[in-house]
mmCIF file of C-alpha atoms in Angstrom:
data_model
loop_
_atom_site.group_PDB
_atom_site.id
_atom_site.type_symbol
_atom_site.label_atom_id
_atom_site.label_comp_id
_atom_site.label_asym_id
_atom_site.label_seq_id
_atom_site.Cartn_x
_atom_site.Cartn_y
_atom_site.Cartn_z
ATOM 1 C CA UNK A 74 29.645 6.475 -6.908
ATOM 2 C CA UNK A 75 27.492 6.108 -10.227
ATOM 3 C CA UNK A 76 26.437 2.269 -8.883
ATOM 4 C CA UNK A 77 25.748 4.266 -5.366
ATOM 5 C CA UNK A 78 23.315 6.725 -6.778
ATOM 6 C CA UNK A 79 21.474 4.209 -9.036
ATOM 7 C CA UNK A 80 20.948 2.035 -6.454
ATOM 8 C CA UNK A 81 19.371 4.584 -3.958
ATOM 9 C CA UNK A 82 17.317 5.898 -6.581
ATOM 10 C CA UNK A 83 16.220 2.367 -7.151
ATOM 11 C CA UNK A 84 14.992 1.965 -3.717
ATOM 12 C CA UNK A 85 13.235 5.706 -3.728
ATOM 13 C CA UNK A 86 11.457 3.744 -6.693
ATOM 14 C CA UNK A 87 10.807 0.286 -4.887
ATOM 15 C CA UNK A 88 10.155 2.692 -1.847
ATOM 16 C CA UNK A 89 7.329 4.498 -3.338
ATOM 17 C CA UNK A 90 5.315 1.395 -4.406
ATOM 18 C CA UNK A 91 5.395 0.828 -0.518
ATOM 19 C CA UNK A 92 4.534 3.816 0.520
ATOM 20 C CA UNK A 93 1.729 3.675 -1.487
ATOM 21 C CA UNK A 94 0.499 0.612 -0.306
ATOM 22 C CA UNK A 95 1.281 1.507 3.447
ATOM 23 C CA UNK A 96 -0.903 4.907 2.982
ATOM 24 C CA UNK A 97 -3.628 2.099 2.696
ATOM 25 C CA UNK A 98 -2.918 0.458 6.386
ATOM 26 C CA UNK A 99 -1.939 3.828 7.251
ATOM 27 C CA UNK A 100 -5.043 6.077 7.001
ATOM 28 C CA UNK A 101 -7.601 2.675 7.521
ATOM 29 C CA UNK A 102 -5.825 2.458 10.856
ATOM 30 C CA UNK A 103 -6.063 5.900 11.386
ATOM 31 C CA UNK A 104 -9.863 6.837 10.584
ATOM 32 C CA UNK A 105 -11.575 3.117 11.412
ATOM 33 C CA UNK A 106 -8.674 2.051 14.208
ATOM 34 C CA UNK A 107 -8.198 -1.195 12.593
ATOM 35 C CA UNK A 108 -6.264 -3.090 10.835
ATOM 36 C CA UNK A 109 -6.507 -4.362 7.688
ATOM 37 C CA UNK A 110 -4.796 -7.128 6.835
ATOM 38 C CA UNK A 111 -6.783 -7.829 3.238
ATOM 39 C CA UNK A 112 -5.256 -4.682 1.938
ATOM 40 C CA UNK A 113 -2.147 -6.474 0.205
ATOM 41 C CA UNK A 114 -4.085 -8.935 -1.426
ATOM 42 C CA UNK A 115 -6.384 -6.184 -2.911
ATOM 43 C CA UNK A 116 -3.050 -5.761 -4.802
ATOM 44 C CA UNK A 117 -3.916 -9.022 -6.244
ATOM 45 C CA UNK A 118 -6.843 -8.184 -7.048
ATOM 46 C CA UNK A 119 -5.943 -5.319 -9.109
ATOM 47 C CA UNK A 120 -3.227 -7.615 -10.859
ATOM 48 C CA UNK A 121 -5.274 -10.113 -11.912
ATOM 49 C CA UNK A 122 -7.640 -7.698 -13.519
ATOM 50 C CA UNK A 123 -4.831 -5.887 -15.122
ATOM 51 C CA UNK A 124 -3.733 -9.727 -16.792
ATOM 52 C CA UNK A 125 -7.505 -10.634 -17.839
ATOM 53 C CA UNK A 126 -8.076 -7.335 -19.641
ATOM 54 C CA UNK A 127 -4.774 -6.551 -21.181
ATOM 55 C CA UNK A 128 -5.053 -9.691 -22.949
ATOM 56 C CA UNK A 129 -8.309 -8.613 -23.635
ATOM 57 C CA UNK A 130 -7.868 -5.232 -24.801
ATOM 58 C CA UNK A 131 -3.917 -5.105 -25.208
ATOM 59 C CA UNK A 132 -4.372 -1.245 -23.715
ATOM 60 C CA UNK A 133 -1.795 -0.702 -20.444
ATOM 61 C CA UNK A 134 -3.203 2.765 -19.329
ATOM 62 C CA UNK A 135 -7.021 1.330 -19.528
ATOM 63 C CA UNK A 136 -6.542 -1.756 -18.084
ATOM 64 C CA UNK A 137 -4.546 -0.101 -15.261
ATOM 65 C CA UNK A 138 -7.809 2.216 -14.804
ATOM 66 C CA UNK A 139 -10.073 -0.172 -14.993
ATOM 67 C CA UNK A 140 -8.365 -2.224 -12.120
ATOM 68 C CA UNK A 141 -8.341 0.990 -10.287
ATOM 69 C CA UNK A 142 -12.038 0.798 -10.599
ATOM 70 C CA UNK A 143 -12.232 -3.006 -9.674
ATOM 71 C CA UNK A 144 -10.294 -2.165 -6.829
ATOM 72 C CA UNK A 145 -12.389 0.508 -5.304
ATOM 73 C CA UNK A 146 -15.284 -1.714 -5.857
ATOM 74 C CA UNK A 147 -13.444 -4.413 -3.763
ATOM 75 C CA UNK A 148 -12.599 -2.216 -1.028
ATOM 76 C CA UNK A 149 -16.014 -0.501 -0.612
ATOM 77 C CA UNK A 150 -17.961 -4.309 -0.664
ATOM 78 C CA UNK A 151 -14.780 -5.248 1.960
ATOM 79 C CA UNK A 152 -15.728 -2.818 4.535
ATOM 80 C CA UNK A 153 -19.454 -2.763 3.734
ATOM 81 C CA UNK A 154 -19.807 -6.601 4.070
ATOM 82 C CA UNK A 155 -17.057 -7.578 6.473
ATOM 83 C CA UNK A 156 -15.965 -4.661 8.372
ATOM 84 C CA UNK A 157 -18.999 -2.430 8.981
ATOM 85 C CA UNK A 158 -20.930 -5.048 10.936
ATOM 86 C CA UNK A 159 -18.354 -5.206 13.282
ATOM 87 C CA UNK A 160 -17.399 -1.751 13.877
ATOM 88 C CA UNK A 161 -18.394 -1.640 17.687
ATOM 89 C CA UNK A 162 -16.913 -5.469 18.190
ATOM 90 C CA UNK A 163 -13.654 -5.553 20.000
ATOM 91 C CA UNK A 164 -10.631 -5.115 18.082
ATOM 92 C CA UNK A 165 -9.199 -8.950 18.144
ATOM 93 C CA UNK A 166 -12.566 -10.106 16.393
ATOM 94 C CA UNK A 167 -11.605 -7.444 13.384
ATOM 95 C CA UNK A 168 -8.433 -8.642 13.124
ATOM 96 C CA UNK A 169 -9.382 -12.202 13.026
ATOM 97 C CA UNK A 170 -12.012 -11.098 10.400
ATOM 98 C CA UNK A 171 -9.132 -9.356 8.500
ATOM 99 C CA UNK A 172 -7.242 -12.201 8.237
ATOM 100 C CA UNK A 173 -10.179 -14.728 7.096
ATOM 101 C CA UNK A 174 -11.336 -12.166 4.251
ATOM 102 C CA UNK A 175 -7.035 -12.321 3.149
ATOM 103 C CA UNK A 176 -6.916 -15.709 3.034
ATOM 104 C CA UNK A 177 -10.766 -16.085 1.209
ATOM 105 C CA UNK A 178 -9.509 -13.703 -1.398
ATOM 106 C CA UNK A 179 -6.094 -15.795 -2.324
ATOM 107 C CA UNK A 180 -8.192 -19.420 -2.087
ATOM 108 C CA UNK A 181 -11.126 -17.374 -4.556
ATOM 109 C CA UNK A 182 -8.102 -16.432 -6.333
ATOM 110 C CA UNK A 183 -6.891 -19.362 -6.909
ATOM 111 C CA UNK A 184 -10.069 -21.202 -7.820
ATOM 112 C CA UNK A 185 -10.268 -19.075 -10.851
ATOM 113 C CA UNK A 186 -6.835 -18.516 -12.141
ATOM 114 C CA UNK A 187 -5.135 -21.707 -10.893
ATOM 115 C CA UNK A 188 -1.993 -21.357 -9.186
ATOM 116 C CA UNK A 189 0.284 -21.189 -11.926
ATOM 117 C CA UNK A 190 1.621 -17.841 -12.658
ATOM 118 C CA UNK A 191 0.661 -15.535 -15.363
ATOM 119 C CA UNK A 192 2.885 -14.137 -17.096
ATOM 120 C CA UNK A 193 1.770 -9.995 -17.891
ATOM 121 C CA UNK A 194 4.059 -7.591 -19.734
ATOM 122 C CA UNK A 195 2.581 -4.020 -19.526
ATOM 123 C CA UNK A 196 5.639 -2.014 -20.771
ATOM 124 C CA UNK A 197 9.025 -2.600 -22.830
ATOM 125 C CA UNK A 198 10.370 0.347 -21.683
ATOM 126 C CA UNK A 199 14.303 -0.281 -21.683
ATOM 127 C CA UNK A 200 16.740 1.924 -20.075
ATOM 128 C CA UNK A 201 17.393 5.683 -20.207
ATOM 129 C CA UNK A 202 20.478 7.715 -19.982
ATOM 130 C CA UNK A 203 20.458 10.755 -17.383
ATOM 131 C CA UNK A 204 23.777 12.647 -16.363
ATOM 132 C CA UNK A 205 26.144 9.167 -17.074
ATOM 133 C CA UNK A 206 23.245 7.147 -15.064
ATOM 134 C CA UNK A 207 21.908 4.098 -16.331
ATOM 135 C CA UNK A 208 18.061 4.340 -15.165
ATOM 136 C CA UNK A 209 15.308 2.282 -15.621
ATOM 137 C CA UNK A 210 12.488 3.876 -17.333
ATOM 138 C CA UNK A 211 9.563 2.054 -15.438
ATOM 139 C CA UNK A 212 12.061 2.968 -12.071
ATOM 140 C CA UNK A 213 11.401 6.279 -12.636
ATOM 141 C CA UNK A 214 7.848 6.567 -13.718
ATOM 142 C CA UNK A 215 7.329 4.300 -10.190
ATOM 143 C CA UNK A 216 8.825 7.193 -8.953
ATOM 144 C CA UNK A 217 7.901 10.444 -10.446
ATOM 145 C CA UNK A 218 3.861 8.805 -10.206
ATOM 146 C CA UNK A 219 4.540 7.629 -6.868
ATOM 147 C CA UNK A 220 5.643 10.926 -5.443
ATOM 148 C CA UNK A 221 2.956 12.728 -7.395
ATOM 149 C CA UNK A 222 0.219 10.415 -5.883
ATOM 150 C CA UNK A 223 1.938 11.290 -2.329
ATOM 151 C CA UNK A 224 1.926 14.977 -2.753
ATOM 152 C CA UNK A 225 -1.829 14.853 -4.400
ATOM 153 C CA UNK A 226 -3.192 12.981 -1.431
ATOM 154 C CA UNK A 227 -1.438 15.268 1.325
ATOM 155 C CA UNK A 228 -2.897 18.128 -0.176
ATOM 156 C CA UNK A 229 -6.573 15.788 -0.620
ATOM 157 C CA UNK A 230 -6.512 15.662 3.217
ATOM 158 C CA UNK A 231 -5.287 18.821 4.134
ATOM 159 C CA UNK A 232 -7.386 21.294 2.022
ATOM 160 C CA UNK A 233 -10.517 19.498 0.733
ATOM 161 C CA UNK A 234 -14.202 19.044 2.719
ATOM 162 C CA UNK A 235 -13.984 15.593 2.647
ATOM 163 C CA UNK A 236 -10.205 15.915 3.749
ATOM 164 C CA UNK A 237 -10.677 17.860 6.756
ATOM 165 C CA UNK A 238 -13.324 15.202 7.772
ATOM 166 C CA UNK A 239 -11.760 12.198 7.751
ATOM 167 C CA UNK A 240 -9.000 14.332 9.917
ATOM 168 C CA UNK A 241 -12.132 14.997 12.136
ATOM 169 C CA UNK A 242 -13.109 11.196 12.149
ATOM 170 C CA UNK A 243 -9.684 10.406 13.032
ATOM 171 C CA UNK A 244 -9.263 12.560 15.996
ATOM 172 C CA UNK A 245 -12.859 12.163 17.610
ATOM 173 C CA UNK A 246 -15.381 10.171 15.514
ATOM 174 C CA UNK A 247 -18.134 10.820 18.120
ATOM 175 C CA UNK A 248 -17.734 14.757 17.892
ATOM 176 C CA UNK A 249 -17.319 14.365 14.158
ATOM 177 C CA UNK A 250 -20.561 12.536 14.255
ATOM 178 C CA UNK A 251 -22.391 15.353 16.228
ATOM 179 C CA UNK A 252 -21.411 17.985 13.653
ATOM 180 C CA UNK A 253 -23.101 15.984 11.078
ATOM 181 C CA UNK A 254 -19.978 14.240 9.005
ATOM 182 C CA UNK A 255 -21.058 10.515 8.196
ATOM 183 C CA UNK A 256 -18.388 8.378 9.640
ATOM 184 C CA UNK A 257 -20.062 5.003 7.770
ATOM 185 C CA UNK A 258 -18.950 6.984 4.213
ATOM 186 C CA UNK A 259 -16.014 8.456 5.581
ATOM 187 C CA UNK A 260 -14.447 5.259 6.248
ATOM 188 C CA UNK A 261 -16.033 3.855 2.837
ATOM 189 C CA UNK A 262 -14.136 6.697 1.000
ATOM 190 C CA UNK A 263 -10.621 5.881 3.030
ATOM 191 C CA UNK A 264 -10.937 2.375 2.003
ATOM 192 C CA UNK A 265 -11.836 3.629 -1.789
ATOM 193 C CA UNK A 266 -8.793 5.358 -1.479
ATOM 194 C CA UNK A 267 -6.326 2.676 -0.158
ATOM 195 C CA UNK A 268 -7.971 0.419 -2.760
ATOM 196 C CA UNK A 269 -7.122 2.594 -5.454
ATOM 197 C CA UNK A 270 -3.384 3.105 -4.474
ATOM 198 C CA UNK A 271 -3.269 -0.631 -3.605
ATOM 199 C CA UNK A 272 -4.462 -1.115 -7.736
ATOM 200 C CA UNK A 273 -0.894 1.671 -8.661
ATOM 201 C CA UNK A 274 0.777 -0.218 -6.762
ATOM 202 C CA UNK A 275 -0.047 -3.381 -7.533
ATOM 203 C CA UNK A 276 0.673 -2.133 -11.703
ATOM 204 C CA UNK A 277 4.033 -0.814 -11.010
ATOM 205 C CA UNK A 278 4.781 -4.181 -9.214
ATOM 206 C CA UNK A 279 3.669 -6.080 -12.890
ATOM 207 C CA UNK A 280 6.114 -3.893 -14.529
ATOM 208 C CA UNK A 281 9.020 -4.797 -12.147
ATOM 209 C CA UNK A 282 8.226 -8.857 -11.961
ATOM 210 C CA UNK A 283 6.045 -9.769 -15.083
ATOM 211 C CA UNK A 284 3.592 -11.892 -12.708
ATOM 212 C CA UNK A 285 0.912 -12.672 -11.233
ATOM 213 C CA UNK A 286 0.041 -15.051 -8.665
ATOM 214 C CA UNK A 287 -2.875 -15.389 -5.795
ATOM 215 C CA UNK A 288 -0.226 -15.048 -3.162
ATOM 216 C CA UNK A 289 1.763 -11.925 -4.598
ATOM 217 C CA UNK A 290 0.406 -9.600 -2.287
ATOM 218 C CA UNK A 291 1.098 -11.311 1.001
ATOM 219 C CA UNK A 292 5.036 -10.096 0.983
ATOM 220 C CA UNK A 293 4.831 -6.728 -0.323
ATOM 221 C CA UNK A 294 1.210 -6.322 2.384
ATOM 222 C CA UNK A 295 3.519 -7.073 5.411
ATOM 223 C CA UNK A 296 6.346 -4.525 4.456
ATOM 224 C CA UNK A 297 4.097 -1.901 3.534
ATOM 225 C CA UNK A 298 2.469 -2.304 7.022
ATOM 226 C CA UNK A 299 5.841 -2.825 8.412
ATOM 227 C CA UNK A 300 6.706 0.732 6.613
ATOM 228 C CA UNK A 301 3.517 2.302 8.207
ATOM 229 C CA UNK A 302 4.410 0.919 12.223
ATOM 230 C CA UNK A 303 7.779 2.229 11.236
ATOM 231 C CA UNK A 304 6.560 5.794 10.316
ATOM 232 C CA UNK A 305 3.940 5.695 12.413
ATOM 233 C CA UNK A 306 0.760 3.932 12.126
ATOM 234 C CA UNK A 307 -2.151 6.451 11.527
ATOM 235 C CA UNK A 308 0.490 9.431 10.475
ATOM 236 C CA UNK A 309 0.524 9.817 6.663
ATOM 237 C CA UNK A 310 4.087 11.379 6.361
ATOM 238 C CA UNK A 311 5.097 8.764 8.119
ATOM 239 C CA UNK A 312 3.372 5.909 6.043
ATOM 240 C CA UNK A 313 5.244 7.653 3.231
ATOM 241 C CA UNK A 314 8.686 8.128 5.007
ATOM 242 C CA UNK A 315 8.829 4.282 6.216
ATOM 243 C CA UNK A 316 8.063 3.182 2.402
ATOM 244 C CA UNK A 317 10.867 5.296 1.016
ATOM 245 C CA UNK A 318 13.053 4.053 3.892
ATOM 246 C CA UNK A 319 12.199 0.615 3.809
ATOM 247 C CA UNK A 320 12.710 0.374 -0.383
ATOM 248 C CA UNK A 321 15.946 2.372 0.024
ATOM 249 C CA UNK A 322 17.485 -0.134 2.460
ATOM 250 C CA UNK A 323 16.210 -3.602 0.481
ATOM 251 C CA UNK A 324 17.818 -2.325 -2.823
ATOM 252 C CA UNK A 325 20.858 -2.027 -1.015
ATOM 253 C CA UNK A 326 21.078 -5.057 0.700
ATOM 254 C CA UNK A 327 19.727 -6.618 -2.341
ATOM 255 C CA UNK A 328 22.563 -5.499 -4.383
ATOM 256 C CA UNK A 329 25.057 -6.390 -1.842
ATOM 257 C CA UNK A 330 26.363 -9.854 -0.205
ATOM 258 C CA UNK A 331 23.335 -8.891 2.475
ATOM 259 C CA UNK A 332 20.843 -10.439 -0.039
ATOM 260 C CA UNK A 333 19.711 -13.259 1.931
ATOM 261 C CA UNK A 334 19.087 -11.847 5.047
ATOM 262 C CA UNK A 335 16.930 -8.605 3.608
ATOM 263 C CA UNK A 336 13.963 -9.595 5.435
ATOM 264 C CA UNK A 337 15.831 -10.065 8.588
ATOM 265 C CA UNK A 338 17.306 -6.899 8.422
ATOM 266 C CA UNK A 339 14.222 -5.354 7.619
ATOM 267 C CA UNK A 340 12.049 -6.477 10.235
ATOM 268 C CA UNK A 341 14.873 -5.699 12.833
ATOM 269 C CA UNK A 342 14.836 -2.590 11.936
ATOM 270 C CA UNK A 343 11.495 -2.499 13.026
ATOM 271 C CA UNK A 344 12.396 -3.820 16.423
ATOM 272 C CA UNK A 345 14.853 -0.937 16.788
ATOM 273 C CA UNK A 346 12.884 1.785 15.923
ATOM 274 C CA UNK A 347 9.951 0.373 17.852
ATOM 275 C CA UNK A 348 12.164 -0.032 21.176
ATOM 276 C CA UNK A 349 13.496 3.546 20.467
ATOM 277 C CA UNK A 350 10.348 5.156 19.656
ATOM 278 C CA UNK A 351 7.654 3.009 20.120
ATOM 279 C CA UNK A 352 4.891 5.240 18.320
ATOM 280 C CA UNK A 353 6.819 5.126 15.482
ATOM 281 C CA UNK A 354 9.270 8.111 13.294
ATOM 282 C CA UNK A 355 6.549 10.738 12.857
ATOM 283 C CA UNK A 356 3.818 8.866 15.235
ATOM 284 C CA UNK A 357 2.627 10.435 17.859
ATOM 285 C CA UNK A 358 1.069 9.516 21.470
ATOM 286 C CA UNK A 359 -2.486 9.590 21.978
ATOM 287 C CA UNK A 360 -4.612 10.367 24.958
ATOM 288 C CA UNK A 361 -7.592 7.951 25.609
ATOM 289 C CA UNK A 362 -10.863 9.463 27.214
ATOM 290 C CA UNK A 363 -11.699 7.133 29.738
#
């Protein structure tokens, strides 16, 4: 029972680092209607600038900030320089574009840093003892930080200005535009956003594998946005629900004879929900003005 309850709360804590990433796909899709496939290797962005200054400056909370900042910086140049142009162009040509600006951040990535992997150890945090549980400690700051994050930006978008108007630019961006909300920096600020959450998770991943490599945000990319279809693309309770879900079920296949065919079961579980419900958990159906 003890091994049962470790390993879900595992999974909450591998769950929330892709939940936080899929709030990135999520709300992008959901204000812009696209999809951004260079969000998981914005992750590796942030890592790599979390390895250059920590050997640097040897400070984990700064250099986590200041990838934060690199991040954002990233995201906003992203959408200015490759997105923005093309924002009446037809959806295939975005996600085309998507995919080029991916792959030209991994090959920039590796041009600088090589392809061998660096080695980056944030924390030595050990174990802690809670109520005969054996618990990581980085588990559950991934956890308690991740949840925080998730309850701080629910309440961002539900009671703030700029809140309510990205919830107007999501439901009609051409009435949002008549009552005088830019929709240019409204989708700048929801890509500053995803950025910075990308840049958490991308620290809490350091302090669960110790690495970092050009490609280390493909993987963790494609099952955040596989969380976010399975919650429901464009529905941030469900972005978070589909992390939590999707973390919970790879820790447990992970610590059972079900270890090699995680992915599998992962992605079939997509499948299913999608033939089920094909908007998604908490998605809902949209009507198109035509």
């Amino acid at each position: 029972m003890l091994g049962f309850i470790t390993t879900f709360i595992d999974g909450l804590s591998l769950g929330g680092v892709y939940a936080l990433i899929a709030l990135g796909y999520t709300m992008v899709y959901g204000i812009a209607k696209m999809l951004n496939f260079a969000h998981g290797d914005i992750i590796m962005v942030g890592c790599y600038t979390i390895a250059v200054f920590f050997a640097s400056i040897g400070l984990p909370l700064v250099t986590i900030l200041i990838a934060i900042i690199v991040c954002v910086i990233f995201g906003i140049c992203v959408e200015r320089l490759a997105y923005r142009p093309l924002r009446g162009a037809s959806p295939l040509a975005v996600l085309i574009t998507a995919i080029g600006v991916s792959y030209l951040l991994q090959s920039l990535a590796q041009i600088i840093f090589g392809v061998t992997p660096r080695n980056v150890v944030l924390f030595k945090l050990g174990t802690v003892n809670v109520l005969g549980l054996k618990l990581k400690v980085d588990t559950l700051i991934t956890l308690f930080v991740a949840a925080a994050i998730m309850i701080g930006l629910t309440l961002f978008v539900n009671k703030t200005k700029t809140g309510r108007a990205m919830l107007a630019v999501s439901e009609d961006r051409g009435a949002a535009q008549l009552m005088g909300i830019s929709v240019n920096a409204i989708i700048a600020i929801t890509f500053a956003i995803g950025s910075a959450l990308a840049a958490v998770a991308g620290s809490f991943t350091i302090m669960t594998t110790f690495e970092v490599k050009n490609t280390m945000g493909a993987l963790p990319g494609i099952k955040a946005f596989t969380a976010a279809v399975i919650g429901g693309i464009g529905s941030i309770p469900g972005a978070m629900l589909g992390g939590l879900l999707l973390g919970v079920i790879e820790m447990f296949c992970n610590s059972s004879d079900l270890a090699s065919y995680t992915i599998a079961i992962e992605f079939s579980l997509l499948i299913l929900i999608l033939l089920v419900k094909p908007t998604g958990l908490l998605g809902k159906k949209r009507r198109e003005k035509v």
